[in-house]
Amino acid sequence: MDTFALAEQTICAALRSGIREFVVCAGARNAALVEVLAQAEKAQKVTLWRHFEERCAGFFALGRCKSLQAPCAVVTTSGTAAAELLPAMIEAHYQHRALVAITADRPASYRGTGAPQAIEQENLFGVYAGCGSLDQWSGFGPWQCNVELDEEFAVATCDFTSDVPPQNQTQKPVAVAALARWLREDNSGGLVALVGGLEEEEQEEVWHFLDALRIPVLADATSGLREALAHIGLPDGDRLLKQTPPKKILRIGDVPIGRFWRDLESSPEIDVWSITRTGFSGLARASHVIKGPVHRVVKSLGHQERVGDSLGYFAHTARRAAQIEELLEAYPESEPGWIRTLSHYATLANSMFLGNSLPIREWNGFAQWQRPVNRVMANRGANGIDGQLSTWWGATADEENSWCMIGDLTALYDLAAPFLLDQCEQKGRVIVILNNGGGRIFERLPRLRHMQAGARELMINPHALEFSRWAAQWDMSYVRAASPADLDAFEPGNRTVVLEVQPDAQQTTDFWKAWEQMD
Ligand SMILES: Cc1ncc(C[n+]2csc(CCOP(=O)(O)OP(=O)(O)O)c2C)c(N)n1
């Protein structure tokens, strides 16, 4: 088929499958697709974003999927350009998001030849994405559409009139009888809920469900319910559960972040049920999984009788919470102390994206509990520190007052993300970089403490890089905060602000030492 006609056909199939946003990463091979998309934008059929760096573009598109609750496509040229999408496709697979890669390829005869910019692109993402024409795609989960195009093409005027919006899929009922029975059965050995990330539409139903059960809850910030469920929450929950493990765990939402979830691998006697949108059990050992939109599953469980706190965790919670408050007051410039301070400021934000590694963990443990923080997000599919800024930018592209908080290596990973800055809303946008000079999470892991100095340095990657220069390169404002008092006059502005926070290393060490000694 004529290259331009094929490009037009590809984009029309994308429109038919419900894709309305495209991130364009241009090259000679995908130029015909770019031409068709530019015409579609002019005809107001699509919104276009552009980036030169496909890894960033992939994560940005993932953020768009999250925010739109609809598909988003990245359009790449051939060769390693297409391969740069792999991390975002993996993340989309585990998050079950409709991220689509439209990869321009050289004609099939080039495969295996080593000719310039010709790689084995068909099925490039392996188990992480289906591959074929967009008419074959279910509309759920990641997908690759690989199109063989010539570089030469003649431009024609496209006709987008055949674009039909996709039919709403009918929802299948989910079988919940066994879970309903399990919830009513003997709870004398303790039933605890671990709540991972939830979609916004899932949250309210989950709140009512857990409030009725009145069981102890450990809710991640990404559930959106961390503060709203504080009345049945477990401060310092991971330690409390380790000391007194319950017989039954109900997990709701994404795979929980905390230590106790990981420890469940070695406690097969604890019975685990998961209600999850993605269907991943999140455990390598046996457990029960119900896959479906969480709010619908919870709703079909019907009215819940109060189960309560049969192991008496709540008797400890007030004291634990008070102990944590004391430590945070004693070490305000430690990393947890900073998280507490920043979590007060963040209540003014419309959203908060938390970077993997320590920021998300320390936020779960030490952010304030009194006032809910709007829309807390993260990439917890594969727990990577890559693409965090790009995902955040995509998830909040048209939103004012959006904040993110990431570690310094995480920031260094995604230095080209601000290429999208001028295409997105900047008002009130704040990038908090918790700069502790490397990957300090590895200092917190007990199993790595026996490593020798040289090896420890290899793990941590210490550095003294200046984020002010990165901010200047992209014309972002820059504020450095060495003590919480430096934030008194802090005001986000009309341009993106980089707020570099430098926790006091000694206070952080002292905080954790005192925290470990808490009983
Ligand atoms: C893509 C990717 N590479 C490597 C890792 C392993 N890893 C986990 S945390 C971390 C260090 C992160 O450092 P930083 O962003 O400074 O945060 P901190 O640990 O100091 O909170 C690394 C390298 C990962 N999760 N993802």
Coordinates of N, CA, C and O in Angstrom, one line a residue, residues 250 309 408:
L250 N -6.6 -8.8 54.1 CA -7.4 -8.4 52.9 C -6.7 -7.2 52.2 O -6.5 -6.2 52.8
D309 N -11.4 -5.1 65.8 CA -10.0 -5.2 66.0 C -9.7 -6.3 67.0 O -9.5 -6.0 68.2
D408 N 17.2 12.4 44.6 CA 18.1 13.1 43.7 C 18.5 12.2 42.5 O 18.6 12.6 41.3

